[in-house]
């Protein structure tokens, strides 16, 4: 290539780079104009000398409402008191709280470290500090805290006070925030308010901490396509079920829950279950979680028709590590269960479930506990050092138990009353 052609080529490349940079800068500026950032402490001329306990609800709402085309509502460090009460007055009002700050379409709520949104103490059965109702493309994130009023609550009734309520919301991300001390749940996912038949959908919850909430860390009653990951659910207590996560649609109004993935999260010291999957719930996958020291079972499938629990660790739960109750089509595989009351339980007429390649040890009673169940397949499990039985069957029929190791239990495989027509072969049950 001649020097002249090379010069022209270099000039064209340089022009292209300059043009792209100018275009990118202008595009960024336009994007910034389209997506403004509002500091809530500066909105509405709120700057200094804010009294302790000041009600920030109107300021937050006005700032949000000004973001007509979307943007970021930035919350710096400090305490912000929010009036969380206010419900629509119909028979489903407890599932559709309308108090608190309502986020709009395409809005991001950025809670900086040290920012705490606190519910103003109230006597309502239901409330929401932050809510996303019939909106989409919303993000709630940051290292801040959303805190309920459970220690200052002025009444004893109800269990529907939420740190964050999603009602018919779609494409929502909740990331890295702490939700604690709520009268009900840290996070609630349910039906829309304007159109109650619309579920919450396409929700990604990552890196949150739900601590010391009264009913649940998260309740999901009407939703689809949910991912919960890398989060902690601790110390839930106060009113039933008191679980880390509860997937439990209201069957009386036709709600369902579909396609929930719960992964790489911790469930510790909840008064009830670590995770419970209950009712018209399909497509649930629970994988890579740790369930430790919960007051009931670590993971429960109750009255469901499918589900997968794999690669979880369940330790020292007061009931079973994993419990399948009145359910079918559940797959339990590759889990490690130690020092639970029972390692894995199949009870209450559960049938056609598959339990394989799990490692169970040091259960206080049985490694695998089967009561009044049939047509389940249990293969290639290791069940050892359990106080009583490696496998226990009571009034259970037509199950397949093959290629398992059940060494060093009080008894290897024990068949109790009316346990007939089971296929039991190629199991290693020696006591060393």
Coordinates of C-alpha atoms in Angstrom, one line a residue:
X1 CA 0.0 0.0 0.0
X2 CA 1.4 3.4 -0.9
X3 CA 2.1 6.1 1.7
X4 CA -0.7 8.2 0.3
X5 CA -3.3 5.4 0.5
X6 CA -2.1 4.5 4.0
X7 CA -2.5 8.1 5.1
X8 CA -6.1 8.2 3.7
X9 CA -6.9 4.9 5.4
X10 CA -5.6 6.1 8.8
X11 CA -7.5 9.3 8.4
X12 CA -10.7 7.4 7.7
X13 CA -10.2 5.2 10.7
X14 CA -9.5 8.2 12.9
X15 CA -12.6 10.0 11.5
X16 CA -14.6 6.9 12.2
X17 CA -13.3 6.7 15.8
X18 CA -14.0 10.4 16.4
X19 CA -17.4 10.1 14.9
X20 CA -18.2 7.0 17.1
X21 CA -17.0 8.8 20.2
X22 CA -19.1 11.8 19.5
X23 CA -22.1 9.6 18.7
X24 CA -21.5 7.6 21.9
X25 CA -21.2 10.7 24.1
X26 CA -24.3 12.2 22.6
X27 CA -26.1 8.9 22.9
X28 CA -25.0 8.6 26.6
X29 CA -26.1 12.2 27.2
X30 CA -29.5 11.5 25.6
X31 CA -29.8 8.3 27.6
X32 CA -29.0 10.3 30.8
X33 CA -31.6 12.8 29.9
X34 CA -34.1 10.0 29.3
X35 CA -33.2 8.3 32.5
X36 CA -32.5 10.9 35.2
X37 CA -31.2 10.3 38.7
X38 CA -33.1 12.0 41.5
X39 CA -31.7 12.2 45.1
X40 CA -34.7 11.9 47.3
X41 CA -33.2 14.3 49.9
X42 CA -33.0 17.1 47.4
X43 CA -36.3 16.5 45.8
X44 CA -38.9 19.1 46.8
X45 CA -36.2 21.2 48.5
X46 CA -35.8 18.8 51.4
X47 CA -32.2 19.4 52.4
X48 CA -31.2 19.9 56.0
X49 CA -32.7 20.0 59.5
X50 CA -35.1 17.2 58.9
X51 CA -36.6 16.2 62.2
X52 CA -36.3 12.7 63.6
X53 CA -39.2 10.6 62.5
X54 CA -40.0 12.8 59.6
X55 CA -42.5 11.1 57.2
X56 CA -40.7 10.8 53.9
X57 CA -43.5 9.0 52.1
X58 CA -44.8 12.0 50.1
X59 CA -41.2 13.0 49.1
X60 CA -40.4 9.5 47.8
X61 CA -43.7 9.2 46.0
X62 CA -43.3 12.7 44.4
X63 CA -39.8 11.9 43.3
X64 CA -40.9 8.6 41.8
X65 CA -43.9 10.2 40.0
X66 CA -41.6 12.8 38.4
X67 CA -39.8 10.0 36.6
X68 CA -42.5 9.8 34.0
X69 CA -40.2 8.0 31.5
X70 CA -38.2 6.1 34.1
X71 CA -35.0 6.8 35.9
X72 CA -33.3 6.2 39.3
X73 CA -34.5 7.2 42.7
X74 CA -31.3 7.5 44.8
X75 CA -31.5 7.2 48.6
X76 CA -28.3 8.2 50.5
X77 CA -27.4 7.0 53.9
X78 CA -29.9 7.8 56.7
X79 CA -33.2 6.8 58.2
X80 CA -36.4 7.4 56.2
X81 CA -39.8 6.8 57.8
X82 CA -42.5 5.5 55.4
X83 CA -46.2 5.4 56.0
X84 CA -46.8 1.8 54.9
X85 CA -50.5 1.5 55.6
X86 CA -53.5 1.9 53.3
X87 CA -55.4 -0.9 51.6
X88 CA -58.1 -1.2 49.0
X89 CA -61.3 -2.2 50.6
X90 CA -62.3 -5.5 49.0
X91 CA -62.3 -9.1 50.2
X92 CA -58.7 -9.5 49.0
X93 CA -57.3 -6.4 50.5
X94 CA -54.7 -8.3 52.6
X95 CA -53.0 -9.5 49.3
X96 CA -53.2 -6.1 47.7
X97 CA -51.6 -3.5 50.1
X98 CA -51.7 0.0 48.7
X99 CA -49.7 1.9 51.3
X100 CA -46.1 2.9 51.2
X101 CA -44.1 4.1 48.2
X102 CA -45.4 2.8 44.8
X103 CA -42.7 2.5 42.1
X104 CA -43.5 3.2 38.5
X105 CA -42.5 1.7 35.2
X106 CA -38.8 1.7 34.4
X107 CA -37.9 3.1 37.8
X108 CA -34.8 2.0 39.8
X109 CA -34.7 2.4 43.6
X110 CA -31.1 2.6 44.6
X111 CA -30.6 2.2 48.4
X112 CA -27.0 3.2 49.3
X113 CA -25.2 1.5 52.2
X114 CA -26.6 3.0 55.4
X115 CA -30.0 3.9 53.9
X116 CA -32.8 2.5 56.0
X117 CA -36.5 2.7 55.0
X118 CA -38.5 2.2 58.2
X119 CA -42.3 1.5 58.4
X120 CA -44.0 4.1 60.7
X121 CA -45.5 1.9 63.4
X122 CA -49.1 1.2 62.7
X123 CA -52.0 -1.1 63.8
X124 CA -52.9 -2.4 60.3
X125 CA -53.2 -6.1 59.5
X126 CA -51.5 -5.4 56.1
X127 CA -49.0 -2.9 54.8
X128 CA -46.3 -2.4 52.2
X129 CA -43.2 -0.2 52.6
X130 CA -42.3 -0.5 48.9
X131 CA -44.7 -1.9 46.3
X132 CA -44.7 -2.5 42.6
X133 CA -48.3 -2.9 41.5
X134 CA -49.2 -3.6 37.8
X135 CA -45.8 -2.1 36.7
X136 CA -42.8 -3.4 34.8
X137 CA -39.1 -3.0 34.4
X138 CA -38.4 -2.1 38.0
X139 CA -35.2 -2.6 40.0
X140 CA -34.7 -2.3 43.7
X141 CA -31.1 -2.6 44.7
X142 CA -28.2 -1.5 46.8
X143 CA -26.8 -2.4 50.3
X144 CA -29.6 -0.6 52.1
X145 CA -32.3 -1.9 54.5
X146 CA -36.1 -2.0 54.3
X147 CA -37.4 -2.5 57.9
X148 CA -40.8 -3.3 59.2
X149 CA -42.4 -2.4 62.5
X150 CA -42.8 -5.8 64.2
X151 CA -41.4 -4.6 67.5
X152 CA -43.5 -1.4 67.5
X153 CA -46.6 -2.7 65.8
X154 CA -49.7 -1.4 67.6
X155 CA -52.0 -4.4 67.2
X156 CA -51.9 -8.2 67.4
X157 CA -54.0 -9.2 64.3
X158 CA -52.9 -9.9 60.8
X159 CA -49.8 -11.2 59.1
X160 CA -49.7 -9.3 55.9
X161 CA -47.2 -6.5 56.4
X162 CA -44.5 -6.5 53.7
X163 CA -41.2 -4.8 53.2
X164 CA -41.6 -5.2 49.4
X165 CA -44.9 -6.2 47.7
X166 CA -45.1 -7.2 44.1
X167 CA -48.6 -7.2 42.7
X168 CA -49.0 -8.2 39.1
X169 CA -45.5 -6.8 38.6
X170 CA -43.2 -8.0 35.7
X171 CA -39.5 -7.8 34.8
X172 CA -38.5 -6.9 38.4
X173 CA -35.0 -7.2 39.9
X174 CA -34.5 -7.1 43.7
X175 CA -30.8 -7.2 44.5
X176 CA -28.5 -7.0 47.6
X177 CA -31.0 -5.3 49.9
X178 CA -31.9 -6.4 53.4
X179 CA -35.6 -6.9 54.3
X180 CA -36.2 -7.4 58.0
X181 CA -38.6 -7.1 60.9
X182 CA -41.8 -7.1 58.9
X183 CA -45.2 -7.9 60.4
X184 CA -45.6 -10.4 57.6
X185 CA -43.1 -11.1 54.8
X186 CA -39.8 -9.6 53.7
X187 CA -41.0 -10.0 50.0
X188 CA -44.4 -10.8 48.7
X189 CA -45.3 -11.9 45.2
X190 CA -49.0 -11.9 44.2
X191 CA -51.8 -10.8 41.9
X192 CA -52.2 -7.4 40.3
X193 CA -54.4 -4.8 42.0
X194 CA -56.0 -3.3 38.9
X195 CA -56.5 -6.7 37.3
X196 CA -56.3 -9.4 39.9
X197 CA -55.9 -12.3 37.4
X198 CA -52.4 -11.1 36.4
X199 CA -49.6 -12.8 38.3
X200 CA -46.2 -11.4 39.1
X201 CA -43.7 -12.6 36.5
X202 CA -40.1 -12.6 35.4
X203 CA -38.7 -11.6 38.8
X204 CA -35.1 -12.0 39.7
X205 CA -34.2 -11.9 43.4
X206 CA -30.5 -12.0 44.1
X207 CA -28.2 -11.4 47.0
X208 CA -30.8 -10.3 49.4
X209 CA -31.0 -11.0 53.2
X210 CA -34.4 -11.6 54.8
X211 CA -34.0 -11.6 58.5
X212 CA -36.4 -11.8 61.5
X213 CA -39.6 -11.4 59.5
X214 CA -42.7 -12.6 61.3
X215 CA -44.4 -14.9 58.7
X216 CA -42.0 -15.6 55.8
X217 CA -38.8 -14.4 54.2
X218 CA -40.6 -14.6 50.9
X219 CA -44.2 -15.6 50.1
X220 CA -45.1 -16.4 46.5
X221 CA -48.9 -16.9 46.0
X222 CA -49.4 -16.0 42.3
X223 CA -46.4 -15.8 40.1
X224 CA -44.4 -17.4 37.2
X225 CA -40.8 -17.4 36.0
X226 CA -39.1 -16.5 39.3
X227 CA -35.4 -16.9 40.1
X228 CA -34.1 -16.6 43.7
X229 CA -30.4 -16.9 44.2
X230 CA -27.4 -16.2 46.4
X231 CA -29.6 -15.0 49.2
X232 CA -30.1 -15.6 53.0
X233 CA -33.3 -16.3 54.8
X234 CA -32.9 -16.3 58.6
X235 CA -34.7 -16.2 61.9
X236 CA -38.3 -16.1 60.5
X237 CA -40.6 -16.4 63.5
X238 CA -43.8 -15.2 65.0
X239 CA -46.7 -16.7 63.0
X240 CA -47.2 -19.8 60.8
X241 CA -45.7 -21.0 58.6
X242 CA -42.5 -19.0 59.7
X243 CA -40.5 -20.3 56.7
X244 CA -37.7 -18.9 54.7
X245 CA -39.6 -19.2 51.4
X246 CA -43.2 -20.3 51.0
X247 CA -44.6 -21.2 47.5
X248 CA -48.3 -21.4 48.3
X249 CA -50.9 -20.2 45.9
X250 CA -54.5 -19.6 47.1
X251 CA -56.4 -22.4 45.4
X252 CA -59.8 -21.0 46.3
X253 CA -59.3 -18.1 43.8
X254 CA -57.5 -20.1 41.2
X255 CA -54.0 -18.9 41.8
X256 CA -50.9 -20.9 40.8
X257 CA -47.1 -20.7 40.9
X258 CA -45.1 -21.8 37.9
X259 CA -41.4 -22.1 37.2
X260 CA -39.5 -21.0 40.3
X261 CA -35.8 -21.6 40.6
X262 CA -34.3 -21.4 44.1
X263 CA -30.5 -21.8 44.0
X264 CA -27.3 -21.2 46.0
X265 CA -29.1 -19.7 49.0
X266 CA -29.0 -20.2 52.8
X267 CA -32.0 -21.0 55.1
X268 CA -31.0 -20.8 58.7
X269 CA -32.8 -20.9 62.0
X270 CA -36.3 -20.3 60.7
X271 CA -39.0 -21.4 63.1
X272 CA -40.8 -23.3 60.4
X273 CA -39.5 -24.8 57.2
X274 CA -36.5 -23.6 55.2
X275 CA -38.5 -23.9 51.9
X276 CA -42.0 -25.2 51.5
X277 CA -43.7 -25.9 48.1
X278 CA -47.4 -26.3 48.6
X279 CA -50.4 -26.8 46.3
X280 CA -50.8 -25.8 42.7
X281 CA -47.1 -25.2 42.1
X282 CA -45.3 -26.6 39.0
X283 CA -41.8 -26.5 37.6
X284 CA -40.0 -25.8 40.9
X285 CA -36.3 -26.5 41.0
X286 CA -34.4 -26.2 44.3
X287 CA -30.7 -26.6 43.9
X288 CA -27.4 -25.8 45.6
X289 CA -29.0 -24.5 48.8
X290 CA -28.1 -25.0 52.5
X291 CA -30.9 -25.6 55.0
X292 CA -29.6 -25.6 58.5
X293 CA -31.2 -25.6 62.0
X294 CA -34.8 -24.9 60.9
X295 CA -37.6 -25.7 63.3
X296 CA -39.3 -28.1 60.9
X297 CA -38.0 -29.7 57.7
X298 CA -35.4 -28.1 55.5
X299 CA -37.3 -28.6 52.2
X300 CA -40.9 -29.7 51.9
X301 CA -43.1 -30.7 48.9
X302 CA -46.7 -30.8 50.0
X303 CA -49.6 -31.7 47.7
X304 CA -47.6 -31.0 44.5
X305 CA -47.4 -33.0 41.3
X306 CA -43.8 -32.3 40.3
X307 CA -40.6 -30.6 41.5
X308 CA -36.8 -31.2 41.8
X309 CA -34.6 -30.9 44.8
X310 CA -30.9 -31.5 43.9
X311 CA -27.5 -30.8 45.2
X312 CA -28.8 -29.3 48.5
X313 CA -27.2 -29.6 52.0
X314 CA -29.7 -30.1 54.8
X315 CA -28.2 -30.2 58.3
X316 CA -29.7 -30.4 61.9
X317 CA -33.3 -29.6 61.0
X318 CA -35.8 -30.6 63.6
X319 CA -37.9 -32.6 61.2
X320 CA -36.8 -34.2 57.9
X321 CA -34.0 -32.8 55.8
X322 CA -36.3 -33.2 52.8
X323 CA -40.0 -34.2 53.2
X324 CA -42.3 -35.3 50.4
X325 CA -45.9 -35.3 51.7
X326 CA -49.0 -36.2 49.6
X327 CA -47.0 -35.5 46.5
X328 CA -46.1 -37.2 43.3
X329 CA -43.6 -36.8 40.5
X330 CA -40.9 -35.2 42.7
X331 CA -37.2 -35.9 42.0
X332 CA -34.8 -35.8 45.0
X333 CA -31.2 -36.4 43.9
X334 CA -27.6 -35.7 44.8
X335 CA -28.4 -34.1 48.2
X336 CA -26.4 -34.4 51.4
X337 CA -28.4 -34.7 54.6
X338 CA -26.9 -35.0 58.1
X339 CA -28.2 -35.0 61.6
X340 CA -31.8 -34.3 60.8
X341 CA -34.7 -36.1 62.6
X342 CA -35.1 -38.2 59.4
X343 CA -33.0 -37.7 56.4
X344 CA -35.6 -38.0 53.6
X345 CA -39.3 -38.7 54.3
X346 CA -42.0 -39.9 52.0
X347 CA -45.4 -39.8 53.7
X348 CA -49.1 -39.3 53.4
X349 CA -49.8 -41.2 50.2
X350 CA -46.9 -39.9 48.2
X351 CA -46.4 -42.0 45.1
X352 CA -44.3 -42.1 41.9
X353 CA -41.5 -40.1 43.3
X354 CA -37.8 -40.7 42.5
X355 CA -35.1 -40.6 45.2
X356 CA -31.6 -41.4 44.1
X357 CA -27.9 -40.8 44.7
X358 CA -28.4 -38.9 48.0
X359 CA -26.0 -39.2 50.9
X360 CA -27.7 -39.5 54.3
X361 CA -26.0 -39.9 57.6
X362 CA -26.5 -39.6 61.4
X363 CA -30.2 -39.1 61.4
X364 CA -31.8 -39.1 64.8
X365 CA -34.3 -41.7 63.6
X366 CA -34.3 -43.0 60.0
X367 CA -32.2 -42.3 57.0
X368 CA -35.1 -42.7 54.6
X369 CA -38.5 -42.8 56.2
X370 CA -41.5 -44.1 54.2
X371 CA -45.0 -44.1 55.7
X372 CA -48.2 -45.0 53.8
X373 CA -46.7 -44.5 50.3
X374 CA -46.4 -46.5 47.2
X375 CA -44.8 -46.8 43.8
X376 CA -41.7 -44.8 44.6
X377 CA -38.2 -45.6 43.3
X378 CA -35.2 -45.3 45.6
X379 CA -31.9 -46.2 44.1
X380 CA -28.2 -45.6 44.6
X381 CA -28.6 -43.8 47.9
X382 CA -26.1 -44.0 50.8
X383 CA -27.8 -44.1 54.2
X384 CA -25.5 -44.8 57.1
X385 CA -24.8 -44.2 60.8
X386 CA -28.5 -43.4 61.4
X387 CA -29.7 -44.1 64.9
X388 CA -32.4 -46.5 63.9
X389 CA -32.9 -47.6 60.2
X390 CA -31.2 -47.0 57.0
X391 CA -34.7 -47.5 55.3
X392 CA -37.9 -47.7 57.2
X393 CA -41.2 -48.7 55.5
X394 CA -44.6 -48.6 57.3
X395 CA -47.7 -49.6 55.5
X396 CA -45.9 -48.9 52.2
X397 CA -46.3 -51.0 49.0
X398 CA -45.0 -51.5 45.5
X399 CA -41.9 -49.4 46.0
X400 CA -38.6 -50.2 44.3
X401 CA -35.5 -50.1 46.6
X402 CA -32.4 -51.1 44.6
X403 CA -28.6 -50.6 44.6
X404 CA -28.5 -48.6 47.9
X405 CA -25.9 -48.6 50.6
X406 CA -27.3 -48.7 54.1
X407 CA -24.4 -49.7 56.3
X408 CA -23.9 -49.1 60.0
X409 CA -27.4 -48.4 61.0
X410 CA -29.3 -50.1 63.9
X411 CA -31.1 -51.9 61.1
X412 CA -30.5 -51.7 57.4
X413 CA -34.0 -52.0 55.8
X414 CA -36.9 -52.5 58.1
X415 CA -40.4 -53.3 56.8
X416 CA -43.2 -52.6 59.3
X417 CA -46.9 -53.3 59.3
X418 CA -48.6 -53.9 55.9
X419 CA -45.5 -53.2 53.8
X420 CA -46.0 -55.6 50.9
X421 CA -45.0 -56.1 47.2
X422 CA -41.9 -54.0 47.4
X423 CA -39.0 -54.8 45.2
X424 CA -35.8 -54.8 47.3
X425 CA -32.6 -56.0 45.7
X426 CA -28.8 -55.4 45.4
X427 CA -28.6 -53.3 48.6
X428 CA -25.6 -53.3 50.8
X429 CA -26.7 -53.3 54.4
X430 CA -23.8 -54.8 56.4
X431 CA -23.0 -53.4 59.8
X432 CA -19.3 -53.0 60.2

